PDB file of C-alpha atoms in Angstrom:
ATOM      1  CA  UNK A   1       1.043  16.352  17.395  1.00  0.00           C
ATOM      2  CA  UNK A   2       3.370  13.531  15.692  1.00  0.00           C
ATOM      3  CA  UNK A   3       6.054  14.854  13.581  1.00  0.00           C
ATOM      4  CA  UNK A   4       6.077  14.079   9.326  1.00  0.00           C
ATOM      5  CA  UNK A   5       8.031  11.026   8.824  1.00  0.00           C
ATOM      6  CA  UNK A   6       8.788   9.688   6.113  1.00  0.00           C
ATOM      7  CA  UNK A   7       9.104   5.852   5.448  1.00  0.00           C
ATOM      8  CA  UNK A   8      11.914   3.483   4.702  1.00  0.00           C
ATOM      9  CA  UNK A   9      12.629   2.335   1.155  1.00  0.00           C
ATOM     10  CA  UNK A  10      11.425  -1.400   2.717  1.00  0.00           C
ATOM     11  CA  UNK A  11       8.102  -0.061   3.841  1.00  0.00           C
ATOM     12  CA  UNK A  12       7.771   2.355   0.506  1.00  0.00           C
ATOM     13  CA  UNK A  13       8.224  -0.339  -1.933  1.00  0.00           C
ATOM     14  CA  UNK A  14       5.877  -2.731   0.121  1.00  0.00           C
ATOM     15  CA  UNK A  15       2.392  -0.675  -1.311  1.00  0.00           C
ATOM     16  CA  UNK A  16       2.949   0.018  -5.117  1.00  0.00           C
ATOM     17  CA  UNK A  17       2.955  -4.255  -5.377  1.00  0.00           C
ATOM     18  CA  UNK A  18      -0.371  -3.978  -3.449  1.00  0.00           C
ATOM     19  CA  UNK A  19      -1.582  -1.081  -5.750  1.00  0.00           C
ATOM     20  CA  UNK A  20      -0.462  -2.879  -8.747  1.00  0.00           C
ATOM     21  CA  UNK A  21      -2.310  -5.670  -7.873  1.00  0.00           C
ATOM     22  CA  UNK A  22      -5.683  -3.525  -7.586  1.00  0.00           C
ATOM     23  CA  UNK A  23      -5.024  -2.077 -10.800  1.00  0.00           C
ATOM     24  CA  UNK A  24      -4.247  -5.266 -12.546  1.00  0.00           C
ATOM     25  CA  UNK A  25      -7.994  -6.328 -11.634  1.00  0.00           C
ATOM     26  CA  UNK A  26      -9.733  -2.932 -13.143  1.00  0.00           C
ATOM     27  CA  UNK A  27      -8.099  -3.758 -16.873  1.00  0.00           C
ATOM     28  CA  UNK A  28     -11.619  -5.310 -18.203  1.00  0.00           C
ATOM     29  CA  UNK A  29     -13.941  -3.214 -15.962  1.00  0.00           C
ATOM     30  CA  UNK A  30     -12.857   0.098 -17.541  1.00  0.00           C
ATOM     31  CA  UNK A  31     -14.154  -1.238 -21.042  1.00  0.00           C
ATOM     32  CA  UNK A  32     -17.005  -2.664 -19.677  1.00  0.00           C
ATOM     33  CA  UNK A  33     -18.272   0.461 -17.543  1.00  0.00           C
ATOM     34  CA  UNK A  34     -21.793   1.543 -17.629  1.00  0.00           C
ATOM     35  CA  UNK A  35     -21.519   4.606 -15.180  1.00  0.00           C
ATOM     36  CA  UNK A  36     -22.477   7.636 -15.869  1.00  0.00           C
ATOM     37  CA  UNK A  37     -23.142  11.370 -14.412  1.00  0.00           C
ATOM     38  CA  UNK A  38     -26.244  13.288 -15.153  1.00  0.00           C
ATOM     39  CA  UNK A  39     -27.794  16.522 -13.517  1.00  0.00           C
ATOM     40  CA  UNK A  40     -30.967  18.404 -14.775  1.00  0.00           C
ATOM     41  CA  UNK A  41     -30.687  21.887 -13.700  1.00  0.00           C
ATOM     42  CA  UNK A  42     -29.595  21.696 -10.804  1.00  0.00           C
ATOM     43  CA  UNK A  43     -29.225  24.230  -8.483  1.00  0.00           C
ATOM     44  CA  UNK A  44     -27.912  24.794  -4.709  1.00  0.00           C
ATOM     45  CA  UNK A  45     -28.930  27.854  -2.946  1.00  0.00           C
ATOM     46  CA  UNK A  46     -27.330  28.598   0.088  1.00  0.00           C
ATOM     47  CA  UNK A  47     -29.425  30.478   2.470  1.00  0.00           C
ATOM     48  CA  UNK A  48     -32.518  29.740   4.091  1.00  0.00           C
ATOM     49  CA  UNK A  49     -35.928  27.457   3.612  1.00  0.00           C
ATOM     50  CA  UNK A  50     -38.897  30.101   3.468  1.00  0.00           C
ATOM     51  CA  UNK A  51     -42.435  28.314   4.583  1.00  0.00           C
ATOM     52  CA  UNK A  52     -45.592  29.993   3.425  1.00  0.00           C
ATOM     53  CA  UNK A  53     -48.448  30.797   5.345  1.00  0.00           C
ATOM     54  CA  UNK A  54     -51.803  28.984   5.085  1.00  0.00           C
ATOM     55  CA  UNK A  55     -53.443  32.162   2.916  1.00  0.00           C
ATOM     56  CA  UNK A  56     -50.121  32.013   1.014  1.00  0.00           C
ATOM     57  CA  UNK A  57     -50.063  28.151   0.372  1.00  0.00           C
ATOM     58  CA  UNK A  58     -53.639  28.914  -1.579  1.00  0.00           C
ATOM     59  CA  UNK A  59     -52.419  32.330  -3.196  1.00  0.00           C
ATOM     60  CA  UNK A  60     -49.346  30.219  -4.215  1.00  0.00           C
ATOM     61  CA  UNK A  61     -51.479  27.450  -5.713  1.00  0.00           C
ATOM     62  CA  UNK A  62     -53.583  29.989  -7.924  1.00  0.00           C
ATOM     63  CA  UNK A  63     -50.882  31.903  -9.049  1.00  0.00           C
ATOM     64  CA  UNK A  64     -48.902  28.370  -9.754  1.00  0.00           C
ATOM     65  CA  UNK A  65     -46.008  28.885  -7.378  1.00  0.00           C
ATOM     66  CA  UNK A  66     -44.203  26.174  -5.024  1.00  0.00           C
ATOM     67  CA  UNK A  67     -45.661  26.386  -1.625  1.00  0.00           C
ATOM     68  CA  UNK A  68     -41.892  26.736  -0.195  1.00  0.00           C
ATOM     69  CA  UNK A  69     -39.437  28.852  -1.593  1.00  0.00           C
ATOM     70  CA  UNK A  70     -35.999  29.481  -0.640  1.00  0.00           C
ATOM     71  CA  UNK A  71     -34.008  32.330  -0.215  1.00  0.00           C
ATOM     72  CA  UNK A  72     -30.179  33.048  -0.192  1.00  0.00           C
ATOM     73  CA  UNK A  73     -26.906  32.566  -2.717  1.00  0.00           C
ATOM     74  CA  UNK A  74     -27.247  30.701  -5.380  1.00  0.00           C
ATOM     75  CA  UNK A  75     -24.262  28.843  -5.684  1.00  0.00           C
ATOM     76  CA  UNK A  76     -24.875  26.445  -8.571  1.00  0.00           C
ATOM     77  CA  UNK A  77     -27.725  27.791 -11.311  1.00  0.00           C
ATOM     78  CA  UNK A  78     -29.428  25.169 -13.773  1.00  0.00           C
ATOM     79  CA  UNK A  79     -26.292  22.990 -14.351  1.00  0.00           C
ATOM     80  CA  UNK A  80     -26.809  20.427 -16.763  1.00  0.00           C
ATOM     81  CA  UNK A  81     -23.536  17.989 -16.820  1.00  0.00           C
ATOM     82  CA  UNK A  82     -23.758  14.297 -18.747  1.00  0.00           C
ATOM     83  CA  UNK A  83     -20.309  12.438 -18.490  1.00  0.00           C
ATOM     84  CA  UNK A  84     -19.957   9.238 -19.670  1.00  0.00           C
ATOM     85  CA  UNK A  85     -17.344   6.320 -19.632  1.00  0.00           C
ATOM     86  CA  UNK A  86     -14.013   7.963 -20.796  1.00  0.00           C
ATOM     87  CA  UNK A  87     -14.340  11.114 -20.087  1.00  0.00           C
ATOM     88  CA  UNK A  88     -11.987  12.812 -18.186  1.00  0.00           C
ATOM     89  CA  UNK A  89     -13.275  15.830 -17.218  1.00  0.00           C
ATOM     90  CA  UNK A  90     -11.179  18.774 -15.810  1.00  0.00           C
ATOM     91  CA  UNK A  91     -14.002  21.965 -13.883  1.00  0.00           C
ATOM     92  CA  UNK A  92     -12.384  25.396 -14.410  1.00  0.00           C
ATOM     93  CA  UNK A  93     -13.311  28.920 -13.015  1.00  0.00           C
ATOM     94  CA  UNK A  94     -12.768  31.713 -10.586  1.00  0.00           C
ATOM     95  CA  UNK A  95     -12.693  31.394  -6.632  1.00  0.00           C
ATOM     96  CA  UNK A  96     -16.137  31.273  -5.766  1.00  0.00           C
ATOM     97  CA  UNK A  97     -17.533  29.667  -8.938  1.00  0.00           C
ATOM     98  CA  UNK A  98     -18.675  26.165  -7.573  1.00  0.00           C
ATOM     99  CA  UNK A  99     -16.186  24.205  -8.648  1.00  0.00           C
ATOM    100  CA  UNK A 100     -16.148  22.108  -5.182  1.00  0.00           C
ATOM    101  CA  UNK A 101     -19.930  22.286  -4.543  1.00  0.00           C
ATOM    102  CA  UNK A 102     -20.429  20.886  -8.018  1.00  0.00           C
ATOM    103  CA  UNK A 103     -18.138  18.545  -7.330  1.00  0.00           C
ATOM    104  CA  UNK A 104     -20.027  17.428  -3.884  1.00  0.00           C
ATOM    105  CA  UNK A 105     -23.375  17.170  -5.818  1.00  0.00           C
ATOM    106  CA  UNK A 106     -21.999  14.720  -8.182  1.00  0.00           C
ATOM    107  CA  UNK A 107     -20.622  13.228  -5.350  1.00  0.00           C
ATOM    108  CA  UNK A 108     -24.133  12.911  -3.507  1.00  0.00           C
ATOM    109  CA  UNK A 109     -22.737  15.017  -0.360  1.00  0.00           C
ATOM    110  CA  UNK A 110     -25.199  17.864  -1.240  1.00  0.00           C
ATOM    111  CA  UNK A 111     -28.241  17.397  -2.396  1.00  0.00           C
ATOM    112  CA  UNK A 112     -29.448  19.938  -5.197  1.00  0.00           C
ATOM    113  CA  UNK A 113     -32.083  22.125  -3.255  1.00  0.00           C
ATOM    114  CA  UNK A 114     -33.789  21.925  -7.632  1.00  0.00           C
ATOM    115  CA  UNK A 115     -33.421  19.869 -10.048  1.00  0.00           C
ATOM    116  CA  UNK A 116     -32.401  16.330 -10.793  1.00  0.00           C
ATOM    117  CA  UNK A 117     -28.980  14.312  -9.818  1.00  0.00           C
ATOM    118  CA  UNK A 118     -28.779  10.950 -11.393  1.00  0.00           C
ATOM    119  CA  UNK A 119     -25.215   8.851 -11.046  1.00  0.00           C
ATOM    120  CA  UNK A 120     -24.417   5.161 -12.063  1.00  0.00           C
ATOM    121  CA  UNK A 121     -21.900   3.461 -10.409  1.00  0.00           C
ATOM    122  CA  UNK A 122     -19.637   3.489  -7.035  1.00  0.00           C
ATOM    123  CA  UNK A 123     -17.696   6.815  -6.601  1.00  0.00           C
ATOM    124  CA  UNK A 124     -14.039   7.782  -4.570  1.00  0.00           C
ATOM    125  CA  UNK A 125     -14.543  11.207  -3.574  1.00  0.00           C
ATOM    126  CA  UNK A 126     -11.372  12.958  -2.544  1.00  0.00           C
ATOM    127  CA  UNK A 127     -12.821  16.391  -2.101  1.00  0.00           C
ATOM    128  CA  UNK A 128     -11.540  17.423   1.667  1.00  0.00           C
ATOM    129  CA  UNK A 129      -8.770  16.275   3.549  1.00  0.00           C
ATOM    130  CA  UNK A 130     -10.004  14.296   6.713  1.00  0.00           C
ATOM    131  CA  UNK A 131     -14.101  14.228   4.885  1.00  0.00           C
ATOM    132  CA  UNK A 132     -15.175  11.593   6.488  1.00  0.00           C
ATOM    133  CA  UNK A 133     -12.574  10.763   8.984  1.00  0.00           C
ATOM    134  CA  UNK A 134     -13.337  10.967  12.913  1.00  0.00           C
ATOM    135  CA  UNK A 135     -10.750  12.471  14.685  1.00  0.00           C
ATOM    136  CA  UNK A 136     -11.483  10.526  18.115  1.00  0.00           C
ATOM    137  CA  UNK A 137     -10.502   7.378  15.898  1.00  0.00           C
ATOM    138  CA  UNK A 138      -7.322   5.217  15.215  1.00  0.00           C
ATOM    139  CA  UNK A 139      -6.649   5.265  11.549  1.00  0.00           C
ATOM    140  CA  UNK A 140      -7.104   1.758  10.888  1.00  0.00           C
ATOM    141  CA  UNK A 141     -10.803   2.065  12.017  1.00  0.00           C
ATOM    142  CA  UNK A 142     -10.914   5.323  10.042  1.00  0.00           C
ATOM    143  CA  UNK A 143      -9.807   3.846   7.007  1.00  0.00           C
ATOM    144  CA  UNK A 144     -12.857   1.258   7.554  1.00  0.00           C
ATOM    145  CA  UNK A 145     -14.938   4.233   7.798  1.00  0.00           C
ATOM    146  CA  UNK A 146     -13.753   5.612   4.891  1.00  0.00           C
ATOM    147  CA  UNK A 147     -14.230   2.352   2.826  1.00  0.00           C
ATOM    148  CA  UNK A 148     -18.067   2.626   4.468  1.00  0.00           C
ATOM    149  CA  UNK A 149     -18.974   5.993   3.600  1.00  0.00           C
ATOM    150  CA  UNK A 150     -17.446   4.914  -0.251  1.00  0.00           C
ATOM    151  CA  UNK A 151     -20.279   1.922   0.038  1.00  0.00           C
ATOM    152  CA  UNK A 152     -17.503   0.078  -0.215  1.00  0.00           C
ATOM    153  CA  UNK A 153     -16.895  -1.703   3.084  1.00  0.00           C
ATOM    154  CA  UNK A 154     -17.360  -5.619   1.408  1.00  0.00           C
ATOM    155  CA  UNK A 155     -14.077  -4.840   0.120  1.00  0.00           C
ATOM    156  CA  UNK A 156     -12.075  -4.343   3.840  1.00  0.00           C
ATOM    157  CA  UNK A 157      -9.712  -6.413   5.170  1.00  0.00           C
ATOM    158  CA  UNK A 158      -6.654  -6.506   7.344  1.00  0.00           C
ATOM    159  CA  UNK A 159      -4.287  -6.645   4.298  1.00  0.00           C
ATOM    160  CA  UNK A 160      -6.353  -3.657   2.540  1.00  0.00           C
ATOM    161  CA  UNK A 161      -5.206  -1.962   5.516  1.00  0.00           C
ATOM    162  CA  UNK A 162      -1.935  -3.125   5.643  1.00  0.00           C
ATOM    163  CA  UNK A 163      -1.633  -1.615   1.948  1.00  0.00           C
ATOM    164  CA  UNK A 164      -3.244   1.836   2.843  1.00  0.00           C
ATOM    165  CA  UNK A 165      -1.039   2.453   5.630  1.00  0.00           C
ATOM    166  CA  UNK A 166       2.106   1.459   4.230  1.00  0.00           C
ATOM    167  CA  UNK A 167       1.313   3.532   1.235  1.00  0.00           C
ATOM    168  CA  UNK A 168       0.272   6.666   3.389  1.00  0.00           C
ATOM    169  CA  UNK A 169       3.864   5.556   5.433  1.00  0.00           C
ATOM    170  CA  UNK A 170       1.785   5.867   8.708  1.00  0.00           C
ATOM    171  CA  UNK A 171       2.214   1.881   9.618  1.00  0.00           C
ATOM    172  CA  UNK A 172       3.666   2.992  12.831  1.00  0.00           C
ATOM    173  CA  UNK A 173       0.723   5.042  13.653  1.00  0.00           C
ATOM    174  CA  UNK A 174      -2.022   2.872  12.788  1.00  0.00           C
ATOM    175  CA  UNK A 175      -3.472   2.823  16.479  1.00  0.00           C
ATOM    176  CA  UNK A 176      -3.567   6.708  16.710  1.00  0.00           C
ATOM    177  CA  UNK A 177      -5.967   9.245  16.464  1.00  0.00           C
ATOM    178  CA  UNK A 178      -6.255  11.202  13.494  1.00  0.00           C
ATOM    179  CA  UNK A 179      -6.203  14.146  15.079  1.00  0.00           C
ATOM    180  CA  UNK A 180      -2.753  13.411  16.760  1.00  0.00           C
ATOM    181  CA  UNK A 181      -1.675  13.539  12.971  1.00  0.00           C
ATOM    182  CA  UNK A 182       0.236  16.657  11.444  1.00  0.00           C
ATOM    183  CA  UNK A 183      -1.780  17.956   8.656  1.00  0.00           C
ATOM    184  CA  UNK A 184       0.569  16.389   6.132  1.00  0.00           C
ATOM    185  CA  UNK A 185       0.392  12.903   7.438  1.00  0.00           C
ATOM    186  CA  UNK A 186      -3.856  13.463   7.450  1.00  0.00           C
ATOM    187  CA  UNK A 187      -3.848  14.364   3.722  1.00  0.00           C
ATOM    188  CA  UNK A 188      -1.511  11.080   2.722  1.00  0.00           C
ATOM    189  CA  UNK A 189      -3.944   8.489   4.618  1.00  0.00           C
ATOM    190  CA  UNK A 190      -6.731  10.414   2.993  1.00  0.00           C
ATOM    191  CA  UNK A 191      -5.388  10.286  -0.047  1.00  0.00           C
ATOM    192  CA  UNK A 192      -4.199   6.284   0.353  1.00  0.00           C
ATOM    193  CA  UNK A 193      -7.813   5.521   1.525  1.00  0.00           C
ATOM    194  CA  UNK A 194      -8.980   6.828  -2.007  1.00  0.00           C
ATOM    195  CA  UNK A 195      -6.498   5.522  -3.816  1.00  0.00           C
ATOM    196  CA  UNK A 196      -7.108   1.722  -2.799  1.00  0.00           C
ATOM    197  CA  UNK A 197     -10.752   1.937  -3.777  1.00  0.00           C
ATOM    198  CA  UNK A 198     -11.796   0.758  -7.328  1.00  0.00           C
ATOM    199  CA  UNK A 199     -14.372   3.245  -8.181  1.00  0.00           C
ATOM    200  CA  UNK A 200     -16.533   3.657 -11.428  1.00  0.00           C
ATOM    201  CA  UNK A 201     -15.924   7.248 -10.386  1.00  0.00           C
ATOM    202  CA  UNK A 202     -13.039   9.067  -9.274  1.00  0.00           C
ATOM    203  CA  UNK A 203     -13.754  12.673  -7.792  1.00  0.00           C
ATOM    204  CA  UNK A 204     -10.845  14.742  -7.016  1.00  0.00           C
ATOM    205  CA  UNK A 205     -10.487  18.472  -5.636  1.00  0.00           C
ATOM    206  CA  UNK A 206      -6.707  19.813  -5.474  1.00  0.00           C
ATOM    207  CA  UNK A 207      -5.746  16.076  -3.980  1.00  0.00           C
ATOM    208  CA  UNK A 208      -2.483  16.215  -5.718  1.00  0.00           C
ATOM    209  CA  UNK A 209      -1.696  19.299  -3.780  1.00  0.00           C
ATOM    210  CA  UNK A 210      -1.309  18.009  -0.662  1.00  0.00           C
ATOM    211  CA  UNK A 211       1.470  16.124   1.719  1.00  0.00           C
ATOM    212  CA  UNK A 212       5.039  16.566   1.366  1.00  0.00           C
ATOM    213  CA  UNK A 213       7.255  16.712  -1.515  1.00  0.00           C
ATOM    214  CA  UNK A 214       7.765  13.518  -1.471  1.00  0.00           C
ATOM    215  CA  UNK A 215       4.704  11.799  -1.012  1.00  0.00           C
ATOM    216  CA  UNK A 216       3.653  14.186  -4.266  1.00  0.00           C
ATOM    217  CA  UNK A 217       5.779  12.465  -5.942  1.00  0.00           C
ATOM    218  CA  UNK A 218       4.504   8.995  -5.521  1.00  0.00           C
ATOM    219  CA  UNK A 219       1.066  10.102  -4.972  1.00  0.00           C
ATOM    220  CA  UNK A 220       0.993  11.699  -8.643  1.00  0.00           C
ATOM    221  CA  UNK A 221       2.279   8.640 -10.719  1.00  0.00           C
ATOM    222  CA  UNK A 222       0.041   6.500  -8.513  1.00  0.00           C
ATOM    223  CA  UNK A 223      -2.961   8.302  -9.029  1.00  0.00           C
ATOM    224  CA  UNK A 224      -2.103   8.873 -13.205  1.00  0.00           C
ATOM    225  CA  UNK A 225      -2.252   4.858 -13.212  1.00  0.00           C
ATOM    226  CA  UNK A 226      -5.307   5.332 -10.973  1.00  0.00           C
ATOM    227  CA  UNK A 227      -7.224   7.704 -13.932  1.00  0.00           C
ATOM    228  CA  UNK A 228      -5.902   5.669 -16.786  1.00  0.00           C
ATOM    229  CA  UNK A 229      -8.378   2.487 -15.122  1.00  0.00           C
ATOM    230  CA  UNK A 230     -11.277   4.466 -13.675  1.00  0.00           C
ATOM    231  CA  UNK A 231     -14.098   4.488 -16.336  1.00  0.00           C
ATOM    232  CA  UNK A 232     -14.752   8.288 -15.213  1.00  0.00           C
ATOM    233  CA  UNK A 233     -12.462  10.465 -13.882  1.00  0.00           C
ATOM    234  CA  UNK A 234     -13.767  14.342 -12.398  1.00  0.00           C
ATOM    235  CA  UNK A 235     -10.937  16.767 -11.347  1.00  0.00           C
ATOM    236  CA  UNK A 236     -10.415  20.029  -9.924  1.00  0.00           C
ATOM    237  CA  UNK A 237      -7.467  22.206 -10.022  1.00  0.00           C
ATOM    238  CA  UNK A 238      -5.782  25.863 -10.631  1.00  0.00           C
ATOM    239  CA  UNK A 239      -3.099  23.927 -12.442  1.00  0.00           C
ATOM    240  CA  UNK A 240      -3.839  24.224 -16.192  1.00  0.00           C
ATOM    241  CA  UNK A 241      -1.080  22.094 -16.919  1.00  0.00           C
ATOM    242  CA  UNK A 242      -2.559  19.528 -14.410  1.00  0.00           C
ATOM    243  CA  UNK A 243      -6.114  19.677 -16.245  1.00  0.00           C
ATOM    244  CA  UNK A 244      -4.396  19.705 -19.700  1.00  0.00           C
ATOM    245  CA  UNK A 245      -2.301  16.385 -18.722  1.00  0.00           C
ATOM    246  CA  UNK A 246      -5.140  14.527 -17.387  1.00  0.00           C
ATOM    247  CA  UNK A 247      -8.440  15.699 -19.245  1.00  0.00           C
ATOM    248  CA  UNK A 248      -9.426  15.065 -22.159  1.00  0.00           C
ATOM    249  CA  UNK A 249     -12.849  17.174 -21.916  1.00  0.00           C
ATOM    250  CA  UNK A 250     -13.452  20.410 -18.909  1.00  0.00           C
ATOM    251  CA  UNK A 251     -15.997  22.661 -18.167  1.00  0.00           C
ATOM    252  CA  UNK A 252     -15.924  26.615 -17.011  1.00  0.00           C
ATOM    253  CA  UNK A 253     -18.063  27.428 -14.248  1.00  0.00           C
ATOM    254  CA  UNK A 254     -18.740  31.181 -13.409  1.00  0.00           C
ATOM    255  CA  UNK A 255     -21.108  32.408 -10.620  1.00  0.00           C
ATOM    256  CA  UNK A 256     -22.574  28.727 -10.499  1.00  0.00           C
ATOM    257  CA  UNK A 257     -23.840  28.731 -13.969  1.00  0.00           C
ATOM    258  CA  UNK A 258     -21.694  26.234 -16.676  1.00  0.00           C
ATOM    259  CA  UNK A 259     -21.052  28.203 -19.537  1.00  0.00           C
ATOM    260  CA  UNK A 260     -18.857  26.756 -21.363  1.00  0.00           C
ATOM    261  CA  UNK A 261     -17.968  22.575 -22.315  1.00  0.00           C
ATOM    262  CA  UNK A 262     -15.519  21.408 -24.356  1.00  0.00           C
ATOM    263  CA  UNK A 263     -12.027  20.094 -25.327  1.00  0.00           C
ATOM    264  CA  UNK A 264      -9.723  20.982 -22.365  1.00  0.00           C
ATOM    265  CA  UNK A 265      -7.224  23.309 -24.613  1.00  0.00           C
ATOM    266  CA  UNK A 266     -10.112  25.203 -26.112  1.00  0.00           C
ATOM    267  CA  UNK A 267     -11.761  25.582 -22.207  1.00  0.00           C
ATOM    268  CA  UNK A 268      -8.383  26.564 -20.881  1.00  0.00           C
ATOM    269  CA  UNK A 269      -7.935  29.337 -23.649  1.00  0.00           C
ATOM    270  CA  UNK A 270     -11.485  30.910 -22.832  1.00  0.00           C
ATOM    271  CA  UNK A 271     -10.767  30.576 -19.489  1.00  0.00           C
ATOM    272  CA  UNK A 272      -7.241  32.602 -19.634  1.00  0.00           C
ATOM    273  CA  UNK A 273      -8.548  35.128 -21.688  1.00  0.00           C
ATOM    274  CA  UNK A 274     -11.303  36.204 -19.619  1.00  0.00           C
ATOM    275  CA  UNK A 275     -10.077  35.907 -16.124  1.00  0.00           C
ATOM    276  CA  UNK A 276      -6.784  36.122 -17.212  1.00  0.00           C
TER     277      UNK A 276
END
């Protein structure tokens, strides 16, 4: 396992000109946006598919019931979401609630098992560390995997990963496996892969949680440039004062079902007072 090492001021200044230069380019897209997020009731159920027999395919049809049902948790119940250019919505609620599975819905990860998902636009998830990643793979071909699964890939080249890399401070081990990476060093080149795309949507579960200290540091005023010239920005997180900081609009999600949208200090005021 390589050891957490942290780059030179020469190598750590080399990135934010790259990034800089990405986020120059975004300045007339943000206004110009047309993406957009929209689910009909829809629902994920996990469990199990359950098949009907032939005599109850033709009960089922006179009775007006699906001729497959399915069985198990439901883990998201009849959410209906719209987010539009501008919004920056923070998803609130208890362990358990659905905050990532929404969040991998949206992303198009999991399908809904009912209802309807429409999205416009590219989108960055950043909802796992490693999702994605092979471990059997040198980063540099990882980070072109990343880009692919993003539907992004027109955009690689050597200098893009030049940039990643020196931002993740893993130049030195661009020709090794991911898996010879400590977890720290994983969550910085997924992070940097993310953070080098120019989505229309920008998904992110807890990602300002992880790596060192240090990379926290210049991972969160990176990424705060990052939201201020992404036409839609999605986040998770148990900080309120992260969600209050960055979003202008949340959501509270309990047992699957959304019950509650609105400005993010009113959402984070229901939410204290009932879960406390």
């Amino acid at each position: 396992m390589a050891e957490n090492q942290d780059g030179d001021d020469s190598v750590n200044n080399m990135a934010p000109t790259a990034f800089e230069r990405l986020m120059a380019q975004r300045d007339t897209e943000v206004h110009t946006s047309t993406a957009s997020v929209n689910l009909d009731k829809a629902d994920v159920i996990f469990g199990q598919h359950v098949y009907r027999t032939v005599k109850g395919v033709l009960v089922g049809m006179l009775r007006g019931t699906p001729k497959e049902t399915v069985t198990g948790r439901k883990v998201l119940d009849a959410v209906d979401l719209r987010v539009s250019p501008g919004d920056r919505l923070g998803i609130v609620g208890h362990n358990g609630s659905g905050k990532t599975t929404l969040l991998k819905v949206i992303a198009g990860i999991l399908p809904p098992v009912h209802g309807r998902r429409n999205v416009v636009g590219t989108i960055a998830p950043v909802i796992a560390q490693g999702l994605g990643f092979e471990p059997d793979l040198p980063l540099r071909l990882n980070i072109k995997l990343g880009l692919a699964y993003a539907n992004r890939l027109a955009e690689h080249s050597r200098d893009l990963e030049d940039a990643i890399l020196d931002f993740a401070e893993l130049t030195e081990f661009a020709d090794a496996q991911f898996q010879t990476l400590s977890s720290g060093m994983q969550a910085r080149l997924t992070f940097a892969t993310s953070l080098f795309q120019t989505p229309d949507i920008l998904i992110l579960d807890e990602v300002f949680a992880t790596g060192d200290a240090h990379f926290v540091r210049k991972s969160q005023a990176a990424m705060m440039e990052h939201i201020e010239r992404t036409p839609i920005v999605i986040l998770v997180s148990h900080s309120a004062g992260l969600i209050s900081e960055v979003c202008n609009r949340s959501i509270l999600l309990d047992h699957g079902r959304l019950i509650e949208d609105g400005p993010t200090d009113q959402i984070l005021d229901i939410y204290a007072k009932r879960y406390g």
